[in-house]
Coordinates of C-alpha atoms in Angstrom, one line a residue:
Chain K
X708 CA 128.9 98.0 95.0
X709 CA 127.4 96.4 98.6
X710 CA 124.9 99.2 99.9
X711 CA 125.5 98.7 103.8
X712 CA 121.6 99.1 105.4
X713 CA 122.8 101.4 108.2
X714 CA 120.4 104.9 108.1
X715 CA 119.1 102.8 104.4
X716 CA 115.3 103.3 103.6
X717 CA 112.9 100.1 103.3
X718 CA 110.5 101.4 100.7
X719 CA 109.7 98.7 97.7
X720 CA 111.0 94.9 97.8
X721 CA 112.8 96.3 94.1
X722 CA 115.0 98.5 95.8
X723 CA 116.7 95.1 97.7
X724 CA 118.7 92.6 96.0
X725 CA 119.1 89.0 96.7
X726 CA 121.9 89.1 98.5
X727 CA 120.1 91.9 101.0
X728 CA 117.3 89.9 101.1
X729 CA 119.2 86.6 102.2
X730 CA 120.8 89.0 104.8
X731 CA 118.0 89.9 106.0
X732 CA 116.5 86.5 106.2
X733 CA 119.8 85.2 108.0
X734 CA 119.7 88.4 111.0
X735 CA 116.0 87.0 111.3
X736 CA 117.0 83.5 112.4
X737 CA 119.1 84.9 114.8
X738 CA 116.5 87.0 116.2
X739 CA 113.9 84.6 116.7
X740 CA 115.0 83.4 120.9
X741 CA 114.3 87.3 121.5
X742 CA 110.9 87.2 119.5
X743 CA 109.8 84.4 121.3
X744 CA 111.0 86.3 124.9
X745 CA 113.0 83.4 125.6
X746 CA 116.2 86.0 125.5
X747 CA 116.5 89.4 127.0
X748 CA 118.0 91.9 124.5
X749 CA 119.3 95.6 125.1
X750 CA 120.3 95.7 121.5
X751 CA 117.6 99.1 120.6
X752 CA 118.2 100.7 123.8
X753 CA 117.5 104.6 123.6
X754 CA 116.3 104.3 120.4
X755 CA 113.2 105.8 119.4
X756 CA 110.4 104.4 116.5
X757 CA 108.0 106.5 115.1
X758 CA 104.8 104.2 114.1
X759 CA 102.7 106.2 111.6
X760 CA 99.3 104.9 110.5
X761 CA 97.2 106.9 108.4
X762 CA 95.6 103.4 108.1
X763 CA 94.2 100.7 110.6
X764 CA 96.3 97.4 110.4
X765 CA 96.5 95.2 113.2
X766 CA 99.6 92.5 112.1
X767 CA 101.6 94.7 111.3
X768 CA 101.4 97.7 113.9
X769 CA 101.7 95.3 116.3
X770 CA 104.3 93.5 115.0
X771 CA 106.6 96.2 114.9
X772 CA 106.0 97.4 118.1
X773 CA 106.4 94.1 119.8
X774 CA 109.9 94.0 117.7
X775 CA 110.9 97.6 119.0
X776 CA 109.9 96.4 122.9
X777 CA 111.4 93.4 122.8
X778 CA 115.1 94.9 121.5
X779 CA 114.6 97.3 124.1
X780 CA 113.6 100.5 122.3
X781 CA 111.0 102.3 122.9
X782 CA 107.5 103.4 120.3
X783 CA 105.6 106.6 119.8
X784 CA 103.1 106.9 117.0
X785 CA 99.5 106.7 116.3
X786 CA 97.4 104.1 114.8
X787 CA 94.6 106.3 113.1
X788 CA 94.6 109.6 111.2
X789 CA 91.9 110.9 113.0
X790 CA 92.8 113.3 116.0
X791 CA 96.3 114.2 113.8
X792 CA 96.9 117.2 112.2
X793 CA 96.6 115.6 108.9
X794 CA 93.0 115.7 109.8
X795 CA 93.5 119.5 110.1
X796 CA 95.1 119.9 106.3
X797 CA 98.5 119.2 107.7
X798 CA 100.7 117.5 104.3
X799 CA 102.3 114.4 105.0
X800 CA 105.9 116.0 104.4
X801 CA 105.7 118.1 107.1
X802 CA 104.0 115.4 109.6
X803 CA 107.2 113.3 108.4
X804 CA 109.8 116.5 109.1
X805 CA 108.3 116.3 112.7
X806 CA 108.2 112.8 113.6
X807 CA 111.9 112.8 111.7
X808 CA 112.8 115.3 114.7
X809 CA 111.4 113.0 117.5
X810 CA 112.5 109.4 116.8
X811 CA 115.2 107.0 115.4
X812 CA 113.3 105.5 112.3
X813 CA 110.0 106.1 111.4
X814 CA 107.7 103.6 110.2
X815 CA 104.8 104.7 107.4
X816 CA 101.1 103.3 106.6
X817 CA 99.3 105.0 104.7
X818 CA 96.6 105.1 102.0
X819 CA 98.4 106.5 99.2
X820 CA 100.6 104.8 96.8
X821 CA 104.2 106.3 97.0
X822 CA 103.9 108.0 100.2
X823 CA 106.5 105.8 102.2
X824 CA 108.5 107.3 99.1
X825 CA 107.8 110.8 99.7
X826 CA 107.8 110.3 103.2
X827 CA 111.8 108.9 102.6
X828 CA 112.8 112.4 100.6
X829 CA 111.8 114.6 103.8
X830 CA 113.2 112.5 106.8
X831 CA 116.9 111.7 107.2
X832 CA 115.8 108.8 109.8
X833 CA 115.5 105.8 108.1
X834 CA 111.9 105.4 106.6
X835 CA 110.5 101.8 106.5
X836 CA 106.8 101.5 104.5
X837 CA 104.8 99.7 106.0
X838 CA 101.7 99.9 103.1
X839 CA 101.0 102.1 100.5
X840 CA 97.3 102.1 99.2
X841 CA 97.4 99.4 96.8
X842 CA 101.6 99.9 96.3
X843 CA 104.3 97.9 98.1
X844 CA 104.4 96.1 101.7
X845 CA 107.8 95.5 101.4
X846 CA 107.8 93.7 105.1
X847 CA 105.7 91.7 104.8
X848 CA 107.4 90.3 101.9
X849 CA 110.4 89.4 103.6
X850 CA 108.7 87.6 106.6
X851 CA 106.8 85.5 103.7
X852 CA 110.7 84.7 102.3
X853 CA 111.6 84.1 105.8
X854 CA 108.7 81.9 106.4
X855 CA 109.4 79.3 103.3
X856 CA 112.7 79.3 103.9
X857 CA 112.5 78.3 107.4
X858 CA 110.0 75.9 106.8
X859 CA 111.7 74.6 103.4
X860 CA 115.0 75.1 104.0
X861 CA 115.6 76.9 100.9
X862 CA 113.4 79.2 98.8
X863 CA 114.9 77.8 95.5
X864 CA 113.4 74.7 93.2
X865 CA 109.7 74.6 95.9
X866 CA 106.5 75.1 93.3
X867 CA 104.6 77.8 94.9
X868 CA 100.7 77.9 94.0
X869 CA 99.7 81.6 94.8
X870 CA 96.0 81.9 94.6
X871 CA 92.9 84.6 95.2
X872 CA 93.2 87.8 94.1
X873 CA 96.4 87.7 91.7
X874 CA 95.1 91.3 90.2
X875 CA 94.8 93.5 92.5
X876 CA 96.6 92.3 95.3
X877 CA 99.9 94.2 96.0
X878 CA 101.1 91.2 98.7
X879 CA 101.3 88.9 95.4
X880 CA 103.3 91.2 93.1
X881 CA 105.8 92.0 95.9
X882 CA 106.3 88.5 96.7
X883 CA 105.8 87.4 93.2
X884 CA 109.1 89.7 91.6
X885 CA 111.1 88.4 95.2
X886 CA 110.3 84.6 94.2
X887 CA 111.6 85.3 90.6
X888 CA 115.0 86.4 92.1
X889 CA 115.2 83.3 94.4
X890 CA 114.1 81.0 90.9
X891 CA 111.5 79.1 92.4
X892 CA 108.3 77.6 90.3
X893 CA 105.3 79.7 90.5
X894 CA 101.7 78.4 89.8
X895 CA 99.2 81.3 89.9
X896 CA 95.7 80.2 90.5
X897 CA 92.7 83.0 90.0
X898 CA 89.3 83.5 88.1
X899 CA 90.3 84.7 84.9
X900 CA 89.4 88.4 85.7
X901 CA 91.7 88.4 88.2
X902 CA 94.7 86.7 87.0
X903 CA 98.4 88.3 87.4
X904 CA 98.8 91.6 85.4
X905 CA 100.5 91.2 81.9
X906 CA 103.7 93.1 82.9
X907 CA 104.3 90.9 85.9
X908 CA 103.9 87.6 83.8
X909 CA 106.4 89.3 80.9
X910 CA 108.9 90.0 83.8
X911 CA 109.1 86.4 84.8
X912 CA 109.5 85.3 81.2
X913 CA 112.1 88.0 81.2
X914 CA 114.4 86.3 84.1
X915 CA 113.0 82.4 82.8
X916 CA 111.3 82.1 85.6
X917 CA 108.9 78.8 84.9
X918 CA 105.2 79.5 85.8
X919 CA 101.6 78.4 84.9
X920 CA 98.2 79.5 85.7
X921 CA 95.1 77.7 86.2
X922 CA 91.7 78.6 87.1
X923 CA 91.0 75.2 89.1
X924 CA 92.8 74.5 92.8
X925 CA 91.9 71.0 93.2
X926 CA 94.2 70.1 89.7
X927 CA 97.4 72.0 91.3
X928 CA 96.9 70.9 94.7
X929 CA 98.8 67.3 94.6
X930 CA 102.3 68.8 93.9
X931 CA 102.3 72.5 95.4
X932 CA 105.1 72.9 97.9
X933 CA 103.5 76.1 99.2
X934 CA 100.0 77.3 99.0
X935 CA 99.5 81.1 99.3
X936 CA 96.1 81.9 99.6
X937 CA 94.5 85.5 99.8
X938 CA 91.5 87.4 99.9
X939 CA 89.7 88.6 97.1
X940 CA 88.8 92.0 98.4
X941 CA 85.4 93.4 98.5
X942 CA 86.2 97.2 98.4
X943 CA 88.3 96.4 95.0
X944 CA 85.1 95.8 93.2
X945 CA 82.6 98.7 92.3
X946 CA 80.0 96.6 91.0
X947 CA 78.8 94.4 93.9
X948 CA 78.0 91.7 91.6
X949 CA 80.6 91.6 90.1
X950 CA 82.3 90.7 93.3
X951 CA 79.7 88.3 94.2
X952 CA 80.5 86.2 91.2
X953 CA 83.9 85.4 91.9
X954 CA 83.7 85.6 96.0
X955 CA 83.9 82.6 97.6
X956 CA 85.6 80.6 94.3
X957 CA 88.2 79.2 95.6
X958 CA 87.9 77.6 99.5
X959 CA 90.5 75.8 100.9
X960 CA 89.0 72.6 103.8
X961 CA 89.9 69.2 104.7
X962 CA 88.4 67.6 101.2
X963 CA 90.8 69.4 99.5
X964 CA 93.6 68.7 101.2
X965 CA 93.4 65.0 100.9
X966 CA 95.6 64.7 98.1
X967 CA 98.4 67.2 98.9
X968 CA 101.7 66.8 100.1
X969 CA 102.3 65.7 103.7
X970 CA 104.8 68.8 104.2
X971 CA 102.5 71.3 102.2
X972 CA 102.6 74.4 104.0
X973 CA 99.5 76.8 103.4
X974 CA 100.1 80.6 104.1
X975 CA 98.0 83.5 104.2
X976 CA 99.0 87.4 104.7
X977 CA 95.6 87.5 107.1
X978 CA 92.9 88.7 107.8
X979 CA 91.0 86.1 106.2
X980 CA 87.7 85.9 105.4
X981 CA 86.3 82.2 104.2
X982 CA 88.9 81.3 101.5
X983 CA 90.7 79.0 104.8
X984 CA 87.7 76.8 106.8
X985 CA 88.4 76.5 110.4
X986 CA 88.7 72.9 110.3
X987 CA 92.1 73.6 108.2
X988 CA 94.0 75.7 111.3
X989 CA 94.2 72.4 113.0
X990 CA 96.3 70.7 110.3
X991 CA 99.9 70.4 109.8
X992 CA 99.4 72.5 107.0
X993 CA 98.1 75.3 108.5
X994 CA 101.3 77.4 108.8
X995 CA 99.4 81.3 108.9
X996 CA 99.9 82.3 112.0
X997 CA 103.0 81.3 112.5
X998 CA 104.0 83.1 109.4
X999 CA 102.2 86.6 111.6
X1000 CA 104.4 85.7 114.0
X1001 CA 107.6 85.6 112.0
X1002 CA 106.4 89.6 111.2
X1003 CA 108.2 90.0 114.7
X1004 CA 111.8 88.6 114.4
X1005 CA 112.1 90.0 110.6
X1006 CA 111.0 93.4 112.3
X1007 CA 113.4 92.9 114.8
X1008 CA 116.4 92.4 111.8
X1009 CA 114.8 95.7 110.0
X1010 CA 115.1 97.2 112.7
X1011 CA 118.6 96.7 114.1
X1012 CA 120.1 96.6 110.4
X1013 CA 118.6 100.2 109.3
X1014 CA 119.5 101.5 112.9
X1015 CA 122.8 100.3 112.6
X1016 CA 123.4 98.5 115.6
X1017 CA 123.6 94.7 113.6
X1018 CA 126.0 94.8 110.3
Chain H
X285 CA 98.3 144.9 49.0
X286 CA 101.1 144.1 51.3
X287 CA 102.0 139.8 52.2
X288 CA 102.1 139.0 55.8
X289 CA 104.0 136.3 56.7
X290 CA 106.7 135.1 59.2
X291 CA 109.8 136.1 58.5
X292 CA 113.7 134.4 59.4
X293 CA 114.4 135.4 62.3
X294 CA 118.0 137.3 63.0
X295 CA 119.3 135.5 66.6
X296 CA 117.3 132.7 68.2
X297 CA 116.0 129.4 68.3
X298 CA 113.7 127.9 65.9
X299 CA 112.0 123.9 67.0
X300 CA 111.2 122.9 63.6
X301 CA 109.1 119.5 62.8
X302 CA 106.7 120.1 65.7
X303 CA 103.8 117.2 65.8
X304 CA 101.2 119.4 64.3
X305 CA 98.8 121.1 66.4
X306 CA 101.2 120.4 69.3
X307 CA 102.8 124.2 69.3
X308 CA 101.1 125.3 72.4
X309 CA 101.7 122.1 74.0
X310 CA 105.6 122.6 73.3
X311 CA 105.6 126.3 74.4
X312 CA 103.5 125.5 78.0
X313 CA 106.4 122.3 78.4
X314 CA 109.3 125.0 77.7
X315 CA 107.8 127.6 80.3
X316 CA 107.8 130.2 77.6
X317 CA 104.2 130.6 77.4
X318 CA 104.3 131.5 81.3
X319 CA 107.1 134.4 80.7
X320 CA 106.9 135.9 77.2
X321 CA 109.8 137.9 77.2
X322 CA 110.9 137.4 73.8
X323 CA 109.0 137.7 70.5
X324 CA 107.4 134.3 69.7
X325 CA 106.2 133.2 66.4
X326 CA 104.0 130.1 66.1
X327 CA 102.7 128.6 63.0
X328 CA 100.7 125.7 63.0
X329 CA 99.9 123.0 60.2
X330 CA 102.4 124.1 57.5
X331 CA 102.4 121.7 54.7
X332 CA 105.5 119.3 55.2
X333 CA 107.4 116.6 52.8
X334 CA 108.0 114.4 55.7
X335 CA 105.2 114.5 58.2
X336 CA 102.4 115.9 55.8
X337 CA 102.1 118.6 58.5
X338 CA 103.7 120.2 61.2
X339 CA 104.1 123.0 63.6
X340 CA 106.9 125.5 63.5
X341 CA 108.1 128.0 66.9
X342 CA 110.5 130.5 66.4
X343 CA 111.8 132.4 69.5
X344 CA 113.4 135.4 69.1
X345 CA 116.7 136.6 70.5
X346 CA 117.0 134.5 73.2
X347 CA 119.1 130.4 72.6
X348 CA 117.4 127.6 74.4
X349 CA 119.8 124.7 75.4
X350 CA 119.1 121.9 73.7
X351 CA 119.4 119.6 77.1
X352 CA 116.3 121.6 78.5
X353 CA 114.2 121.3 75.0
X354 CA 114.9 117.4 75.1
X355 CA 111.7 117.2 76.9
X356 CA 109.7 118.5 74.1
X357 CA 110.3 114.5 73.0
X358 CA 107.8 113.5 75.4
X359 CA 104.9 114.9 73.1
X360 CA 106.9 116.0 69.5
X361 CA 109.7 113.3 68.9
X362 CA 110.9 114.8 65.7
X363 CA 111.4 117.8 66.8
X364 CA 114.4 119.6 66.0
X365 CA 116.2 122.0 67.4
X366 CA 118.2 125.1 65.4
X367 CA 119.8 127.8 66.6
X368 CA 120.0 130.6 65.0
X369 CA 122.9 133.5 64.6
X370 CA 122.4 136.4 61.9
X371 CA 119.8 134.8 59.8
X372 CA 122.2 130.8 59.5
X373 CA 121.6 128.1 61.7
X374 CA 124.9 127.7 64.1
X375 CA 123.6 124.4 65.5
X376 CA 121.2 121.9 65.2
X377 CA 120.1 118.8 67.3
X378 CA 117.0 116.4 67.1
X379 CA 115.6 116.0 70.6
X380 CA 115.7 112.8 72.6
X381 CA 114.1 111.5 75.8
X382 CA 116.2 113.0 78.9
X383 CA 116.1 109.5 81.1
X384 CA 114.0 111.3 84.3
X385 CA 111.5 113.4 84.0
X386 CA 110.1 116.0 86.5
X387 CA 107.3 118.3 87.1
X388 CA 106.3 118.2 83.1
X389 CA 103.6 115.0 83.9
X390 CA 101.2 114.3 86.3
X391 CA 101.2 110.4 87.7
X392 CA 98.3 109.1 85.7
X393 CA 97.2 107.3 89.1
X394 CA 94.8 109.8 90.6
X395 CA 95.7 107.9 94.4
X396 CA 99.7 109.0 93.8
X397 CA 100.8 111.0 96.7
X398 CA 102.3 113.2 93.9
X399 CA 99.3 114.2 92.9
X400 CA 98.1 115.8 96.7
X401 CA 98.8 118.8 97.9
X402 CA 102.3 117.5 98.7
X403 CA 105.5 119.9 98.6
X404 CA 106.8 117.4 95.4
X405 CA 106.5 118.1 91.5
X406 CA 106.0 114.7 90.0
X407 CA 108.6 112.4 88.9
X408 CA 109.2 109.9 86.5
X409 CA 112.0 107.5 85.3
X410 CA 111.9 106.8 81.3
X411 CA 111.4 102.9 80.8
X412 CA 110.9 102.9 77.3
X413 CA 111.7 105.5 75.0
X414 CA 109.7 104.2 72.1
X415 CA 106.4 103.8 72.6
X416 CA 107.2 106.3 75.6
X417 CA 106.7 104.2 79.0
X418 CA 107.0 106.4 82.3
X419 CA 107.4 104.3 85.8
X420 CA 106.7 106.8 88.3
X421 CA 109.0 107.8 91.2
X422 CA 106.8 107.3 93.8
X423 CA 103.8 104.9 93.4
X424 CA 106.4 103.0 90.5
X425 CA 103.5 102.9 88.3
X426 CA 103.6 102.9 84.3
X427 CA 102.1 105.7 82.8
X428 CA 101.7 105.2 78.3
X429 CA 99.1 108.3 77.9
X430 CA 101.8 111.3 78.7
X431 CA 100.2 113.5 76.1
X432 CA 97.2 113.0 78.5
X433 CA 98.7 114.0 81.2
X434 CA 100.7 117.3 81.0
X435 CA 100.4 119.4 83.4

């Protein structure tokens, strides 16, 4: 049976299927004249979002706020834990029954994994997570979709090099499990210590999803479609060395490029660090912060669908 | 001089074929080692044909449901289940894996919001029954050490 998205929870990119997802990606287009502020909308009037972060994030705090102003709702919230009453003891269910009792939907970061799950069992507003610890960041999955689909046309048959931190990095297992229901090729590039966890690589042979993995960039560069890089993260490691010997392995500049694909498009869930040189931003590859932009019109479709005011 | 051993009990349950020296583990799962209102027998390591050894629990006078002993599965999985009615065994049944689990486990994660001082008992769904795989409810991770991890 069709779960409609009106009052529905946004928690883990599993708990959507394709056809949700493809909805999703479709009320994005729609929105993106009002993301840009080139059309007025009235569409969130009265409506009231919660913004919880237990944890700083700039992207995506923003993000949704912009997409709450522009359809005309209005945000209350708090962009730090410190100077809440969690930093008084308070338990994360009850901060959730009381931000349930002042707004429209509530949207959750936070440090633990499974708290935007938690946080869904104690709120009858719609809860939409926007990180967990190392867990799910379910938008920021779809505004990747959106991004290759807009930019490719279709998300289906486009090799997709996905390289960095394949390990640890909860923005590649989200978006790895969506690409597997959309069938596209997947080529995952990483030092072998950091490579794509075992169950992840035995659910794309489950669903015969084609994929490779390579240590080197430069031999998967000349036919990738898309190129998602990401930062290997420093406070992952506890041995400093350990980080120091794969930092820095894999930089993407101009010489590198050369032998790509005119319409490559390189992405990036930002911040970055050095794994992207300056010099590439200016290329017609550079398609990152675009893609931080497109976090506002598939906010803006979130948004609407869970409050019920789009179908 | 006079034997001492356990008798056959009259009405009750008896959870035969216990992993031995997993007894207590099975009585702490049950609850019945928090509220012993009936007479409990334990034995442990009794020679066996089948598993070499085992435990053995007899409960006195009071029928467990064999739904609510399925759990016992997560640590014992040949455990079986008799009840007993003036000395003959009315019923029997071999547990099996219930397919959620709550508030026997702890999320082997130690960042799981399930395992702060949160008003939740922890949850898990059964993904694989054998070897035992539990995806928790909230941080959806897999979990293979349960024994590990009983609260």
């Amino acid at each position: 049976m069709k779960q409609g998205f009106d009052g529905r929870d946004i928690i883990s990119i599993k708990d959507l299927t394709k056809a949700d997802i493809e909805h999703i990606i479709n009320v994005s287009k729609e929105m993106l004249p009002i993301a840009r502020g080139e059309k007025k909308s009235g569409l969130l009037n009265g409506k009231i979002l919660a913004t919880l972060f237990f944890e700083p994030s700039t992207r995506t705090r923003l993000s949704f706020e912009s997409a709450m102003n522009r359809l005309g709702g209005n945000v209350v919230g708090f962009a730090t834990s410190k100077a809440t009453s969690a930093e008084k003891g308070e338990t994360l269910a009850d901060t959730i029954k009381m931000a349930d009792a002042y707004s429209d939907v509530i949207v959750l970061r936070h440090p633990n994994e499974g708290a935007a799950r938690l946080a869904s069992g104690f709120s009858s507003k719609p809860v939409i997570n926007a990180g967990d610890g190392a867990g799910q960041h379910p938008t920021q999955t779809l505004l990747d979709l959106f991004t290759v689909k807009t930019e490719k046309k279709r998300i289906k048959g486009n090799n997709i090099v996905l390289v960095g931190d394949l390990k640890y990095g909860r923005t590649v297992h989200s978006l790895t499990y969506a690409l597997a229901m959309f069938n596209a090729t997947l080529t995952f590039v990483a030092p072998e210590t950091l490579q794509m966890p075992k169950e992840i690589l035995s659910h794309l042979k489950e669903k015969g999803i084609e994929f490779r993995q390579s240590s080197s960039l430069e031999n998967v560069i000349p036919d990738a479609d898309v190129l998602y890089v990401t930062r290997i993260q420093k406070e992952r490691f506890p041995d400093p060395e350990e980080y120091a010997k794969v930092a820095g392995t894999y930089r993407v500049d101009l010489g590198m490029l050369s032998k790509a694909k005119k319409d490559m498009i390189i992405m990036h869930p930002l911040p970055r660090v050095d794994e992207i040189a300056p010099e590439v931003d200016k290329t017609r590859h550079a398609l990152y912060f675009k893609q931080a932009f497109n976090g506002v019109p598939v906010r803006m479709a979130l948004l609407s669908l869970v409050l019920g005011t789009v179908k | 001089m006079k034997e001492l051993k356990v008798q056959p009990i009259k009405d009750g349950t008896v959870i035969d074929h216990i992993t031995a020296g997993s007894a207590l583990k099975v009585l702490n799962i049950l609850g019945i080692s928090k509220n012993p209102t009936a007479t409990v027998s334990i034995l442990m390591n009794v020679k066996s044909e089948k598993e070499g050894k085992k435990d053995i629990v007899k409960i006195e006078n009071r029928e467990l449901n064999p739904k609510e002993v399925d759990k016992v599965a997560l640590i014992a999985s040949n455990a079986t289940i008799n009840i007993i009615r003036n000395y003959s065994v009315k019923q029997k049944h071999k547990v099996s894996l219930p397919d959620t689990i709550k508030g026997i486990v702890r999320c082997a994660n130690p960042n799981c919001i399930s395992n702060l001082k949160e008003p939740v008992e922890p949850a898990f769904r059964v993904v694989s029954k054998n070897p035992i795989k539990l995806r928790c409810y909230y941080c959806e991770r897999e979990m293979e050490d349960v024994a590990g991890n009983i609260i």
